[in-house]
PDB file of C-alpha atoms in Angstrom:
ATOM      1  CA  MET A   1      10.932   2.027  11.817  1.00 40.00           C
ATOM      2  CA  SER A   2      13.354  -0.662   9.591  1.00 50.00           C
ATOM      3  CA  ASN A   3      16.740   0.223   8.144  1.00 69.00           C
ATOM      4  CA  LEU A   4      15.819  -0.639   4.833  1.00 80.00           C
ATOM      5  CA  LYS A   5      15.117   1.888   2.263  1.00 82.00           C
ATOM      6  CA  LYS A   6      12.013   2.013   0.002  1.00 83.00           C
ATOM      7  CA  GLU A   7      14.501   1.354  -2.627  1.00 84.00           C
ATOM      8  CA  GLU A   8      15.330  -1.883  -1.726  1.00 87.00           C
ATOM      9  CA  ILE A   9      11.922  -3.262  -1.174  1.00 90.00           C
ATOM     10  CA  ASN A  10      10.254  -4.995  -4.457  1.00 90.00           C
ATOM     11  CA  GLN A  11       6.842  -3.497  -5.438  1.00 93.00           C
ATOM     12  CA  GLU A  12       5.090  -6.601  -5.015  1.00 93.00           C
ATOM     13  CA  VAL A  13       5.991  -6.376  -0.983  1.00 93.00           C
ATOM     14  CA  PHE A  14       3.636  -3.265  -1.350  1.00 93.00           C
ATOM     15  CA  ASP A  15       1.082  -4.801  -3.381  1.00 92.00           C
ATOM     16  CA  LEU A  16       0.986  -7.471  -0.654  1.00 92.00           C
ATOM     17  CA  TYR A  17       0.963  -4.944   1.913  1.00 91.00           C
ATOM     18  CA  ASP A  18      -2.297  -3.171  -0.121  1.00 90.00           C
ATOM     19  CA  ALA A  19      -4.306  -6.750  -0.057  1.00 92.00           C
ATOM     20  CA  TYR A  20      -3.296  -6.744   3.501  1.00 91.00           C
ATOM     21  CA  ALA A  21      -4.652  -3.528   4.821  1.00 88.00           C
ATOM     22  CA  HIS A  22      -7.727  -4.064   2.798  1.00 89.00           C
ATOM     23  CA  ASN A  23      -8.277  -7.506   4.123  1.00 88.00           C
ATOM     24  CA  ARG A  24      -7.971  -9.399   1.070  1.00 91.00           C
ATOM     25  CA  ILE A  25      -5.276 -11.518   2.648  1.00 92.00           C
ATOM     26  CA  ASP A  26      -5.121 -12.230   6.856  1.00 90.00           C
ATOM     27  CA  ARG A  27      -1.453 -11.455   8.529  1.00 90.00           C
ATOM     28  CA  ARG A  28      -0.641 -15.285   8.412  1.00 91.00           C
ATOM     29  CA  THR A  29      -1.120 -15.688   5.026  1.00 94.00           C
ATOM     30  CA  PHE A  30       0.867 -11.678   4.514  1.00 92.00           C
ATOM     31  CA  VAL A  31       3.853 -13.379   6.777  1.00 91.00           C
ATOM     32  CA  GLU A  32       3.973 -16.354   4.314  1.00 91.00           C
ATOM     33  CA  LYS A  33       4.091 -14.740   1.546  1.00 92.00           C
ATOM     34  CA  LEU A  34       7.062 -12.388   2.359  1.00 91.00           C
ATOM     35  CA  SER A  35       9.019 -14.828   2.891  1.00 89.00           C
ATOM     36  CA  VAL A  36       9.636 -14.990  -0.841  1.00 91.00           C
ATOM     37  CA  TYR A  37      11.306 -11.790  -0.852  1.00 91.00           C
ATOM     38  CA  ALA A  38      13.680 -12.252   1.780  1.00 87.00           C
ATOM     39  CA  VAL A  39      16.492 -12.337  -0.051  1.00 86.00           C
ATOM     40  CA  GLY A  40      20.013 -10.858  -0.191  1.00 80.00           C
ATOM     41  CA  GLY A  41      20.079  -9.988   3.593  1.00 80.00           C
ATOM     42  CA  ILE A  42      17.033  -8.903   3.675  1.00 88.00           C
ATOM     43  CA  THR A  43      15.020 -10.573   5.891  1.00 91.00           C
ATOM     44  CA  VAL A  44      10.691 -11.463   7.096  1.00 90.00           C
ATOM     45  CA  ALA A  45      11.236  -9.582  10.229  1.00 90.00           C
ATOM     46  CA  SER A  46      13.173  -6.645   8.729  1.00 90.00           C
ATOM     47  CA  LEU A  47       9.754  -6.299   5.243  1.00 91.00           C
ATOM     48  CA  MET A  48       7.921  -6.516   8.635  1.00 88.00           C
ATOM     49  CA  SER A  49       9.273  -3.866  10.489  1.00 86.00           C
ATOM     50  CA  ALA A  50       9.416  -1.622   6.890  1.00 86.00           C
ATOM     51  CA  MET A  51       5.705  -2.215   6.091  1.00 87.00           C
ATOM     52  CA  MET A  52       4.152  -2.040   9.478  1.00 88.00           C
ATOM     53  CA  PRO A  53       3.366   1.443  10.857  1.00 91.00           C
ATOM     54  CA  ASP A  54       5.589   3.867  13.262  1.00 91.00           C
ATOM     55  CA  TYR A  55       4.062   6.160  15.360  1.00 93.00           C
ATOM     56  CA  VAL A  56       6.343   6.697  17.767  1.00 88.00           C
ATOM     57  CA  SER A  57       9.030   8.574  15.989  1.00 90.00           C
ATOM     58  CA  THR A  58       6.746   9.983  12.540  1.00 93.00           C
ATOM     59  CA  ARG A  59       4.398  12.696  14.695  1.00 94.00           C
ATOM     60  CA  THR A  60       5.083  15.722  13.354  1.00 96.00           C
ATOM     61  CA  ILE A  61       2.829  18.175  15.681  1.00 96.00           C
ATOM     62  CA  SER A  62       2.780  17.271  19.702  1.00 93.00           C
ATOM     63  CA  GLU A  63      -0.389  17.363  21.819  1.00 91.00           C
ATOM     64  CA  ASP A  64       0.545  20.491  23.356  1.00 92.00           C
ATOM     65  CA  ASP A  65       1.802  22.440  20.544  1.00 96.00           C
ATOM     66  CA  GLU A  66       1.648  26.119  21.460  1.00 96.00           C
ATOM     67  CA  ARG A  67      -0.256  26.824  17.702  1.00 96.00           C
ATOM     68  CA  LEU A  68      -3.089  24.770  18.559  1.00 97.00           C
ATOM     69  CA  SER A  69      -5.376  23.366  21.214  1.00 96.00           C
ATOM     70  CA  SER A  70      -7.147  20.039  20.946  1.00 97.00           C
ATOM     71  CA  GLU A  71      -8.909  17.811  23.157  1.00 97.00           C
ATOM     72  CA  TYR A  72     -11.422  14.684  22.617  1.00 98.00           C
ATOM     73  CA  VAL A  73     -15.339  16.011  21.935  1.00 98.00           C
ATOM     74  CA  MET A  74     -18.204  13.658  21.566  1.00 98.00           C
ATOM     75  CA  TYR A  75     -20.843  14.347  19.775  1.00 98.00           C
ATOM     76  CA  ASN A  76     -24.412  12.893  18.402  1.00 98.00           C
ATOM     77  CA  SER A  77     -24.416  10.870  15.125  1.00 98.00           C
ATOM     78  CA  PRO A  78     -28.214   9.607  15.288  1.00 97.00           C
ATOM     79  CA  LYS A  79     -27.913   8.041  12.022  1.00 97.00           C
ATOM     80  CA  GLY A  80     -25.008   6.409  12.796  1.00 97.00           C
ATOM     81  CA  GLY A  81     -23.032   4.960  15.347  1.00 97.00           C
ATOM     82  CA  GLY A  82     -24.843   7.309  18.184  1.00 97.00           C
ATOM     83  CA  GLU A  83     -22.345   8.816  20.615  1.00 98.00           C
ATOM     84  CA  ILE A  84     -18.987   9.608  18.490  1.00 98.00           C
ATOM     85  CA  LYS A  85     -15.351  10.519  19.830  1.00 98.00           C
ATOM     86  CA  GLY A  86     -13.581  13.111  17.444  1.00 98.00           C
ATOM     87  CA  LEU A  87     -10.360  14.811  18.133  1.00 98.00           C
ATOM     88  CA  LEU A  88     -11.249  18.485  17.946  1.00 98.00           C
ATOM     89  CA  SER A  89      -8.100  21.006  17.171  1.00 98.00           C
ATOM     90  CA  ILE A  90      -8.122  24.714  17.140  1.00 98.00           C
ATOM     91  CA  PRO A  91      -5.854  26.974  15.899  1.00 97.00           C
ATOM     92  CA  ALA A  92      -4.294  29.147  18.520  1.00 95.00           C
ATOM     93  CA  ASP A  93      -3.791  32.813  17.241  1.00 91.00           C
ATOM     94  CA  LYS A  94      -7.049  32.480  15.494  1.00 92.00           C
ATOM     95  CA  LYS A  95      -9.076  35.927  15.147  1.00 88.00           C
ATOM     96  CA  GLY A  96     -12.617  35.274  15.241  1.00 94.00           C
ATOM     97  CA  LYS A  97     -14.418  32.353  13.491  1.00 97.00           C
ATOM     98  CA  VAL A  98     -12.395  30.380  11.028  1.00 98.00           C
ATOM     99  CA  PRO A  99     -13.505  27.425   8.366  1.00 98.00           C
ATOM    100  CA  GLY A 100     -13.886  23.643   9.095  1.00 98.00           C
ATOM    101  CA  VAL A 101     -12.676  20.684   8.372  1.00 98.00           C
ATOM    102  CA  VAL A 102     -13.178  17.334   8.955  1.00 98.00           C
ATOM    103  CA  VAL A 103     -10.515  14.557   8.905  1.00 98.00           C
ATOM    104  CA  VAL A 104     -11.162  11.116   8.240  1.00 98.00           C
ATOM    105  CA  HIS A 105      -9.377   7.854   8.523  1.00 98.00           C
ATOM    106  CA  GLU A 106      -8.367   4.974   6.616  1.00 97.00           C
ATOM    107  CA  ASN A 107     -10.131   1.693   7.399  1.00 96.00           C
ATOM    108  CA  ARG A 108      -8.551   1.383  11.239  1.00 96.00           C
ATOM    109  CA  GLY A 109     -10.322   4.097  13.221  1.00 98.00           C
ATOM    110  CA  LEU A 110      -8.921   7.047  14.269  1.00 98.00           C
ATOM    111  CA  ASN A 111      -5.282   6.067  14.638  1.00 98.00           C
ATOM    112  CA  PRO A 112      -1.909   8.316  15.603  1.00 97.00           C
ATOM    113  CA  TYR A 113      -1.362   9.464  11.983  1.00 98.00           C
ATOM    114  CA  ILE A 114      -4.517  10.404  11.190  1.00 98.00           C
ATOM    115  CA  GLU A 115      -4.443  12.739  15.052  1.00 98.00           C
ATOM    116  CA  ASP A 116      -1.565  14.498  13.566  1.00 98.00           C
ATOM    117  CA  VAL A 117      -3.867  15.388  10.467  1.00 98.00           C
ATOM    118  CA  GLY A 118      -6.182  16.205  12.381  1.00 98.00           C
ATOM    119  CA  ARG A 119      -3.388  18.891  14.121  1.00 98.00           C
ATOM    120  CA  ARG A 120      -2.048  19.713  11.207  1.00 98.00           C
ATOM    121  CA  ALA A 121      -4.981  20.836   9.457  1.00 98.00           C
ATOM    122  CA  ALA A 122      -5.462  23.216  12.601  1.00 98.00           C
ATOM    123  CA  VAL A 123      -1.681  24.442  12.460  1.00 97.00           C
ATOM    124  CA  ALA A 124      -2.658  25.399   8.987  1.00 97.00           C
ATOM    125  CA  GLY A 125      -5.761  27.875  10.254  1.00 97.00           C
ATOM    126  CA  PHE A 126      -8.807  25.510  10.032  1.00 98.00           C
ATOM    127  CA  ILE A 127     -10.773  24.057  13.013  1.00 98.00           C
ATOM    128  CA  SER A 128     -10.689  20.632  12.572  1.00 98.00           C
ATOM    129  CA  ILE A 129     -12.423  17.390  14.194  1.00 98.00           C
ATOM    130  CA  ALA A 130     -11.265  13.403  12.659  1.00 98.00           C
ATOM    131  CA  PRO A 131     -13.701  11.494  14.490  1.00 98.00           C
ATOM    132  CA  ASP A 132     -13.311   7.730  15.214  1.00 98.00           C
ATOM    133  CA  ALA A 133     -15.844   5.494  13.707  1.00 98.00           C
ATOM    134  CA  LEU A 134     -14.995   2.401  15.993  1.00 98.00           C
ATOM    135  CA  THR A 135     -16.211   4.533  19.049  1.00 98.00           C
ATOM    136  CA  PRO A 136     -19.370   2.137  18.941  1.00 98.00           C
ATOM    137  CA  LEU A 137     -17.067  -0.678  19.074  1.00 98.00           C
ATOM    138  CA  GLY A 138     -14.715   0.763  22.165  1.00 97.00           C
ATOM    139  CA  GLY A 139     -12.719   2.905  19.889  1.00 98.00           C
ATOM    140  CA  TYR A 140      -9.418   2.825  18.349  1.00 98.00           C
ATOM    141  CA  PRO A 141      -7.793  -0.696  20.015  1.00 97.00           C
ATOM    142  CA  GLY A 142      -4.077   0.984  19.422  1.00 96.00           C
ATOM    143  CA  ASN A 143      -2.653  -1.150  16.305  1.00 94.00           C
ATOM    144  CA  ASP A 144      -4.196  -1.285  13.209  1.00 94.00           C
ATOM    145  CA  ASP A 145      -4.619  -4.918  12.582  1.00 92.00           C
ATOM    146  CA  ASP A 146      -7.316  -4.641  15.475  1.00 95.00           C
ATOM    147  CA  GLY A 147      -8.919  -1.940  13.736  1.00 96.00           C
ATOM    148  CA  ARG A 148      -9.167  -3.123  10.960  1.00 95.00           C
ATOM    149  CA  ALA A 149     -10.807  -6.024  12.508  1.00 95.00           C
ATOM    150  CA  MET A 150     -12.993  -3.956  14.498  1.00 97.00           C
ATOM    151  CA  GLN A 151     -13.878  -1.756  11.649  1.00 97.00           C
ATOM    152  CA  SER A 152     -15.270  -4.228   9.350  1.00 95.00           C
ATOM    153  CA  LYS A 153     -17.774  -5.298  11.255  1.00 97.00           C
ATOM    154  CA  ARG A 154     -19.352  -1.869  10.987  1.00 97.00           C
ATOM    155  CA  ASN A 155     -22.033  -1.166   8.436  1.00 97.00           C
ATOM    156  CA  ARG A 156     -19.892   1.727   5.920  1.00 96.00           C
ATOM    157  CA  ASP A 157     -22.782   3.438   5.436  1.00 97.00           C
ATOM    158  CA  GLU A 158     -23.667   3.758   8.778  1.00 98.00           C
ATOM    159  CA  MET A 159     -20.270   5.323   9.315  1.00 98.00           C
ATOM    160  CA  LEU A 160     -21.215   7.536   6.556  1.00 98.00           C
ATOM    161  CA  GLU A 161     -23.952   9.210   8.653  1.00 98.00           C
ATOM    162  CA  ASP A 162     -21.249   9.411  11.317  1.00 98.00           C
ATOM    163  CA  PHE A 163     -18.788  11.370   9.734  1.00 98.00           C
ATOM    164  CA  ILE A 164     -21.791  13.535   7.934  1.00 98.00           C
ATOM    165  CA  ALA A 165     -22.707  14.311  11.959  1.00 98.00           C
ATOM    166  CA  ALA A 166     -19.676  15.713  12.088  1.00 98.00           C
ATOM    167  CA  TYR A 167     -19.437  18.124   9.483  1.00 98.00           C
ATOM    168  CA  GLU A 168     -23.145  19.302  11.280  1.00 98.00           C
ATOM    169  CA  TYR A 169     -21.271  19.462  14.409  1.00 98.00           C
ATOM    170  CA  LEU A 170     -18.321  21.395  12.992  1.00 98.00           C
ATOM    171  CA  LYS A 171     -20.400  23.797  10.884  1.00 98.00           C
ATOM    172  CA  ASN A 172     -22.461  24.458  14.055  1.00 98.00           C
ATOM    173  CA  HIS A 173     -19.578  25.304  16.616  1.00 98.00           C
ATOM    174  CA  PRO A 174     -18.998  28.636  18.027  1.00 97.00           C
ATOM    175  CA  ASP A 175     -15.115  29.048  16.798  1.00 97.00           C
ATOM    176  CA  CYS A 176     -16.450  27.878  12.730  1.00 98.00           C
ATOM    177  CA  SER A 177     -17.532  30.207  10.083  1.00 97.00           C
ATOM    178  CA  GLY A 178     -19.508  27.570   8.674  1.00 97.00           C
ATOM    179  CA  GLU A 179     -17.655  27.067   5.908  1.00 98.00           C
ATOM    180  CA  VAL A 180     -16.296  23.224   6.258  1.00 98.00           C
ATOM    181  CA  GLY A 181     -15.115  20.851   3.841  1.00 98.00           C
ATOM    182  CA  VAL A 182     -13.491  17.557   4.462  1.00 98.00           C
ATOM    183  CA  VAL A 183      -9.740  15.121   3.543  1.00 98.00           C
ATOM    184  CA  GLY A 184     -10.069  12.004   3.679  1.00 98.00           C
ATOM    185  CA  PHE A 185      -7.600   8.787   3.241  1.00 98.00           C
ATOM    186  CA  CYS A 186      -8.342   5.470   1.210  1.00 97.00           C
ATOM    187  CA  PHE A 187     -11.726   4.719   3.053  1.00 98.00           C
ATOM    188  CA  GLY A 188     -11.911   8.452   4.706  1.00 98.00           C
ATOM    189  CA  GLY A 189     -11.430   9.083   0.743  1.00 98.00           C
ATOM    190  CA  TRP A 190     -14.597   7.579  -0.239  1.00 98.00           C
ATOM    191  CA  ILE A 191     -16.213   9.199   2.712  1.00 98.00           C
ATOM    192  CA  SER A 192     -14.881  12.361   1.308  1.00 98.00           C
ATOM    193  CA  ASN A 193     -16.800  11.474  -1.982  1.00 98.00           C
ATOM    194  CA  MET A 194     -19.562  10.126  -0.900  1.00 98.00           C
ATOM    195  CA  MET A 195     -19.845  13.710   1.461  1.00 98.00           C
ATOM    196  CA  ALA A 196     -19.841  15.477  -1.435  1.00 98.00           C
ATOM    197  CA  VAL A 197     -22.735  13.578  -2.715  1.00 98.00           C
ATOM    198  CA  ARG A 198     -24.952  13.884  -0.041  1.00 98.00           C
ATOM    199  CA  ILE A 199     -23.973  17.390   1.227  1.00 98.00           C
ATOM    200  CA  PRO A 200     -25.126  19.835  -1.154  1.00 96.00           C
ATOM    201  CA  GLU A 201     -23.849  23.226   0.615  1.00 97.00           C
ATOM    202  CA  LEU A 202     -20.567  21.171   2.073  1.00 98.00           C
ATOM    203  CA  GLY A 203     -17.345  23.833   1.071  1.00 98.00           C
ATOM    204  CA  ALA A 204     -14.434  21.603  -0.469  1.00 98.00           C
ATOM    205  CA  ALA A 205     -13.940  18.061  -0.467  1.00 98.00           C
ATOM    206  CA  VAL A 206     -10.270  16.548  -1.164  1.00 98.00           C
ATOM    207  CA  PRO A 207     -10.236  12.703  -1.142  1.00 98.00           C
ATOM    208  CA  TYR A 208      -6.825  10.944  -1.290  1.00 98.00           C
ATOM    209  CA  TYR A 209      -7.032   7.447  -3.012  1.00 98.00           C
ATOM    210  CA  GLY A 210     -10.773   6.714  -2.640  1.00 97.00           C
ATOM    211  CA  GLY A 211     -13.094   4.598  -4.030  1.00 97.00           C
ATOM    212  CA  GLN A 212     -15.550   6.391  -6.390  1.00 98.00           C
ATOM    213  CA  PRO A 213     -19.054   7.004  -6.024  1.00 98.00           C
ATOM    214  CA  THR A 214     -21.740   5.503  -9.111  1.00 97.00           C
ATOM    215  CA  ALA A 215     -22.157   7.925 -11.901  1.00 97.00           C
ATOM    216  CA  GLU A 216     -25.773   8.504 -10.573  1.00 97.00           C
ATOM    217  CA  GLU A 217     -24.479   9.551  -6.948  1.00 98.00           C
ATOM    218  CA  ALA A 218     -21.958  11.977  -8.958  1.00 97.00           C
ATOM    219  CA  ALA A 219     -24.281  13.417 -10.401  1.00 97.00           C
ATOM    220  CA  LYS A 220     -25.326  15.141  -7.281  1.00 97.00           C
ATOM    221  CA  ILE A 221     -22.538  16.647  -6.358  1.00 98.00           C
ATOM    222  CA  LYS A 222     -21.819  20.591  -6.074  1.00 97.00           C
ATOM    223  CA  ALA A 223     -18.992  20.957  -4.023  1.00 98.00           C
ATOM    224  CA  PRO A 224     -15.413  21.693  -6.061  1.00 98.00           C
ATOM    225  CA  LEU A 225     -13.596  18.625  -5.414  1.00 98.00           C
ATOM    226  CA  MET A 226      -9.831  17.696  -5.407  1.00 98.00           C
ATOM    227  CA  LEU A 227      -8.230  14.233  -5.471  1.00 98.00           C
ATOM    228  CA  HIS A 228      -5.122  12.818  -5.086  1.00 98.00           C
ATOM    229  CA  TYR A 229      -4.169   9.778  -6.544  1.00 98.00           C
ATOM    230  CA  ALA A 230      -0.980   7.114  -6.249  1.00 98.00           C
ATOM    231  CA  GLY A 231       0.124   6.943  -9.642  1.00 98.00           C
ATOM    232  CA  LEU A 232       1.011   2.550  -8.776  1.00 96.00           C
ATOM    233  CA  ASP A 233      -2.423   1.953  -7.275  1.00 97.00           C
ATOM    234  CA  GLU A 234      -4.128   0.778 -10.213  1.00 95.00           C
ATOM    235  CA  ARG A 235      -7.389  -0.790  -7.860  1.00 95.00           C
ATOM    236  CA  VAL A 236      -8.492   2.380  -6.834  1.00 97.00           C
ATOM    237  CA  ASN A 237      -7.059   4.186 -10.258  1.00 98.00           C
ATOM    238  CA  ALA A 238      -9.740   1.634 -12.438  1.00 98.00           C
ATOM    239  CA  GLY A 239     -12.382   3.602 -11.190  1.00 98.00           C
ATOM    240  CA  TRP A 240     -10.996   6.983 -11.799  1.00 98.00           C
ATOM    241  CA  PRO A 241     -11.888   7.473 -15.871  1.00 98.00           C
ATOM    242  CA  ALA A 242     -15.584   6.818 -15.209  1.00 98.00           C
ATOM    243  CA  TYR A 243     -15.819   9.233 -12.396  1.00 98.00           C
ATOM    244  CA  GLU A 244     -14.121  11.734 -14.649  1.00 98.00           C
ATOM    245  CA  ALA A 245     -17.083  11.428 -17.011  1.00 98.00           C
ATOM    246  CA  ALA A 246     -19.733  11.744 -14.548  1.00 98.00           C
ATOM    247  CA  LEU A 247     -18.222  14.769 -13.246  1.00 98.00           C
ATOM    248  CA  LYS A 248     -17.735  16.181 -16.363  1.00 97.00           C
ATOM    249  CA  ALA A 249     -20.914  15.895 -17.798  1.00 97.00           C
ATOM    250  CA  ASN A 250     -22.611  17.607 -14.659  1.00 97.00           C
ATOM    251  CA  GLY A 251     -20.407  20.134 -14.668  1.00 97.00           C
ATOM    252  CA  VAL A 252     -18.352  19.677 -11.191  1.00 97.00           C
ATOM    253  CA  GLU A 253     -15.355  21.915 -10.788  1.00 98.00           C
ATOM    254  CA  ASN A 254     -12.175  18.947  -9.747  1.00 98.00           C
ATOM    255  CA  THR A 255      -8.651  18.998 -10.028  1.00 98.00           C
ATOM    256  CA  ALA A 256      -7.355  15.323 -10.259  1.00 98.00           C
ATOM    257  CA  TYR A 257      -3.391  15.008  -9.258  1.00 98.00           C
ATOM    258  CA  PHE A 258      -1.247  11.586  -9.797  1.00 98.00           C
ATOM    259  CA  TYR A 259       2.301  11.198  -8.539  1.00 98.00           C
ATOM    260  CA  PRO A 260       4.016   8.917 -10.399  1.00 98.00           C
ATOM    261  CA  GLU A 261       5.775   6.064  -9.245  1.00 96.00           C
ATOM    262  CA  THR A 262       3.782   6.287  -5.699  1.00 97.00           C
ATOM    263  CA  ASN A 263       1.382   3.356  -3.476  1.00 96.00           C
ATOM    264  CA  HIS A 264      -1.947   3.483  -2.236  1.00 96.00           C
ATOM    265  CA  GLY A 265      -1.199   5.788   0.972  1.00 96.00           C
ATOM    266  CA  PHE A 266       1.902   7.563  -0.330  1.00 97.00           C
ATOM    267  CA  HIS A 267       0.574  10.370   1.861  1.00 98.00           C
ATOM    268  CA  ASN A 268       0.814   7.931   5.522  1.00 97.00           C
ATOM    269  CA  ASN A 269       4.418   9.114   6.934  1.00 96.00           C
ATOM    270  CA  THR A 270       4.348   6.557   9.408  1.00 94.00           C
ATOM    271  CA  THR A 271       5.104   3.128   7.043  1.00 90.00           C
ATOM    272  CA  SER A 272       7.757   2.544   4.059  1.00 90.00           C
ATOM    273  CA  ARG A 273       4.698   3.788   1.091  1.00 93.00           C
ATOM    274  CA  TYR A 274       4.969   7.071   2.086  1.00 95.00           C
ATOM    275  CA  ASP A 275       6.098   9.246  -0.414  1.00 96.00           C
ATOM    276  CA  GLU A 276       7.546  12.839   1.250  1.00 97.00           C
ATOM    277  CA  ALA A 277       7.776  14.820  -1.925  1.00 98.00           C
ATOM    278  CA  ALA A 278       4.474  13.848  -3.187  1.00 98.00           C
ATOM    279  CA  ALA A 279       2.640  13.571   0.394  1.00 98.00           C
ATOM    280  CA  ASN A 280       4.211  17.900   1.100  1.00 98.00           C
ATOM    281  CA  LEU A 281       3.652  18.416  -2.413  1.00 98.00           C
ATOM    282  CA  SER A 282      -0.220  16.949  -2.274  1.00 98.00           C
ATOM    283  CA  TRP A 283      -0.953  18.347   1.186  1.00 98.00           C
ATOM    284  CA  GLU A 284       0.655  22.201   0.226  1.00 98.00           C
ATOM    285  CA  ARG A 285      -2.063  21.664  -2.775  1.00 98.00           C
ATOM    286  CA  THR A 286      -4.787  20.316  -0.364  1.00 98.00           C
ATOM    287  CA  ILE A 287      -4.282  23.589   2.260  1.00 98.00           C
ATOM    288  CA  SER A 288      -4.721  25.696  -0.419  1.00 98.00           C
ATOM    289  CA  PHE A 289      -7.492  24.262  -1.504  1.00 98.00           C
ATOM    290  CA  PHE A 290      -9.286  24.853   1.454  1.00 98.00           C
ATOM    291  CA  LYS A 291      -8.405  28.462   1.552  1.00 98.00           C
ATOM    292  CA  GLU A 292      -9.575  29.300  -1.653  1.00 98.00           C
ATOM    293  CA  LYS A 293     -12.446  27.448  -0.822  1.00 98.00           C
ATOM    294  CA  LEU A 294     -13.729  27.683   2.187  1.00 98.00           C
ATOM    295  CA  LYS A 295     -14.202  31.393   3.846  1.00 85.00           C
TER     296      LYS A 295
END
């Protein structure tokens, strides 16, 4: 990764990256606008290096970690994209059946970061599946730029069906207790919220900085929610007050955490948006929540 420290990067650069990562500006425009912040020995190249993901040195759990077994599986999503690929991870030391967790990627497909999160969930004691909504288009292409472009070609409601089908796959897996939760990031946060809307028997949902359902949709939620928001993420946070009011009005169990001075994507340890303290605390809270709600 870049030698630049997060503290050396102007907040407006993080805001620019958020616009770029969510397809509001293209790569050329992003690079051009970065030049404004290339001052005092900081170059555009160093800023790009800091903002782009590093999947080589940031992996926390290897594919052959003895604490789990991982393999790619295919499952059927008849209302979505058909046959969908996912990374299935199972704790090696499990005693009997264990609860399940669906891990939902951002807006760029099943990249190494999300695969790593799937393995983290398994190490914590859950059988997990991390689907790739890009499967109908050939799967995650190996880089996030192309992944975003590919994912923009899919209908998000059809992708929601792919993750609902993953829930059904996991619920009926012979190693699963039948209790299944979901955790998702960015786009995956919206999916997590919407799975709570669509699946009355969902065990628990943990959206990270995810878009919120409408008040009418929120009224259908039965699952307990734990929601994580980045303090500096004005775009997503703007939707929380109305969502909170709808959850309260309908008696939906929920706990929301806001992590001060953090950016959208703070859990993702592959870019400079990563905040180690907030990421670790939020993940500890997430795992404790799943252990409490999924039996």
